[in-house]
Amino acid sequence: MEENSMKINRYITRGISEQLSLDLQILLWNMVKDRDNQLNTDYLHIFKLQEDDNMLSITHEQEQPAYKLEYHYTNYIKNQNALPKKVYVIREDDVDAFYYVMLLPEEY
């Protein structure tokens, strides 16, 4: 399959680098990768983050086609800074490459 040889570039915005730990960035990138292994996925990934005292819940959604997967992580240690409630990952397709941008909704 030719697609695997395509270069994938990933970018994050300032908001993401300031508000999301590297661990969580990697976690979301892995969810995007797993999802985009399927055919015909939406260019927009929506992540809803909800943190409780010792649990982190992440809902991964797409609109076209409709997709929703929930993850729950226990033994989660809350950071002092609140997590963003929502994170977007957008896929941009170019002629010979495609790239992803992870951003906050207000940076869209």
Coordinates of C-alpha atoms in Angstrom, one line a residue:
M1 CA 0.0 0.0 0.0
E2 CA 1.5 3.3 -1.1
E3 CA 0.0 5.4 1.6
N4 CA 2.4 4.2 4.3
S5 CA 5.3 5.8 2.5
M6 CA 3.7 9.2 2.8
K7 CA 5.3 11.5 5.2
I8 CA 3.2 12.5 8.2
N9 CA 3.9 15.8 9.9
R10 CA 2.3 16.7 13.2
Y11 CA 2.1 20.2 14.5
I12 CA 0.8 21.7 17.7
T13 CA -0.3 25.2 18.5
R14 CA 0.9 27.4 21.3
G15 CA -2.3 26.7 23.3
I16 CA -1.7 23.0 23.1
S17 CA 2.0 23.2 24.2
E18 CA 1.0 25.4 27.1
Q19 CA -2.1 23.5 28.3
L20 CA -1.6 19.9 27.4
S21 CA 1.2 17.7 28.9
L22 CA 3.4 15.8 26.4
D23 CA 2.0 12.5 27.8
L24 CA -1.5 13.6 26.8
Q25 CA -0.4 14.9 23.5
I26 CA 1.1 11.6 22.7
L27 CA -2.0 9.8 23.9
L28 CA -4.2 11.8 21.6
W29 CA -1.8 11.4 18.6
N30 CA -2.0 7.6 19.1
M31 CA -5.8 7.8 19.1
V32 CA -5.8 9.7 15.9
K33 CA -3.4 7.2 14.4
D34 CA -5.6 4.2 15.4
R35 CA -8.7 5.9 14.0
D36 CA -7.1 7.0 10.7
N37 CA -6.0 3.4 10.0
Q38 CA -9.7 2.9 9.1
L39 CA -11.0 4.0 5.7
N40 CA -12.9 7.3 5.1
T41 CA -12.3 9.0 8.3
D42 CA -13.3 12.6 8.9
Y43 CA -10.6 15.3 8.7
L44 CA -11.6 16.6 12.1
H45 CA -11.0 14.7 15.3
I46 CA -12.7 16.1 18.4
F47 CA -11.5 15.1 21.9
K48 CA -13.5 16.0 25.0
L49 CA -11.5 15.8 28.2
Q50 CA -13.0 15.5 31.6
E51 CA -10.9 15.1 34.7
D52 CA -12.0 14.1 38.2
D53 CA -9.9 13.6 41.3
N54 CA -8.3 10.3 40.1
M55 CA -9.8 9.7 36.7
L56 CA -9.4 11.1 33.3
S57 CA -12.1 10.5 30.7
I58 CA -11.4 11.2 27.0
T59 CA -14.2 11.0 24.4
H60 CA -12.9 10.8 20.8
E61 CA -15.5 11.8 18.3
Q62 CA -15.9 12.4 14.5
E63 CA -18.9 13.6 12.6
Q64 CA -18.6 12.0 9.1
P65 CA -19.0 9.1 9.5
A66 CA -20.3 9.3 13.1
Y67 CA -17.8 7.8 15.5
K68 CA -17.4 7.9 19.2
L69 CA -15.1 6.1 21.6
E70 CA -14.6 6.7 25.3
Y71 CA -11.5 6.1 27.3
H72 CA -11.2 6.1 31.0
Y73 CA -7.9 6.3 32.8
T74 CA -7.8 5.6 36.5
N75 CA -5.0 6.6 38.9
Y76 CA -4.9 9.9 37.1
I77 CA -3.2 12.6 39.0
K78 CA -4.7 16.0 38.4
N79 CA -2.3 18.7 37.4
Q80 CA -2.5 22.1 39.0
N81 CA -3.5 23.6 35.7
A82 CA -6.9 22.7 34.4
L83 CA -7.0 20.7 31.2
P84 CA -8.8 22.2 28.2
K85 CA -12.3 20.7 27.9
K86 CA -11.9 20.2 24.2
V87 CA -9.0 19.6 21.8
Y88 CA -9.2 19.4 18.0
V89 CA -6.9 17.5 15.6
I90 CA -7.3 18.5 11.9
R91 CA -5.9 16.6 9.0
E92 CA -4.8 18.6 6.0
D93 CA -4.3 16.7 2.8
D94 CA -1.6 17.9 0.4
V95 CA -0.5 16.5 -2.9
D96 CA 2.3 14.3 -1.7
A97 CA 2.0 14.6 2.0
F98 CA -0.5 15.2 4.7
Y99 CA -0.2 16.8 8.0
Y100 CA -2.1 17.1 11.3
V101 CA -2.5 20.1 13.5
M102 CA -3.6 19.8 17.2
L103 CA -5.2 22.9 18.5
L104 CA -7.7 24.3 21.0
P105 CA -11.2 25.2 19.7
E106 CA -10.5 28.9 20.3
E107 CA -7.5 28.6 18.0
Y108 CA -9.6 27.1 15.1

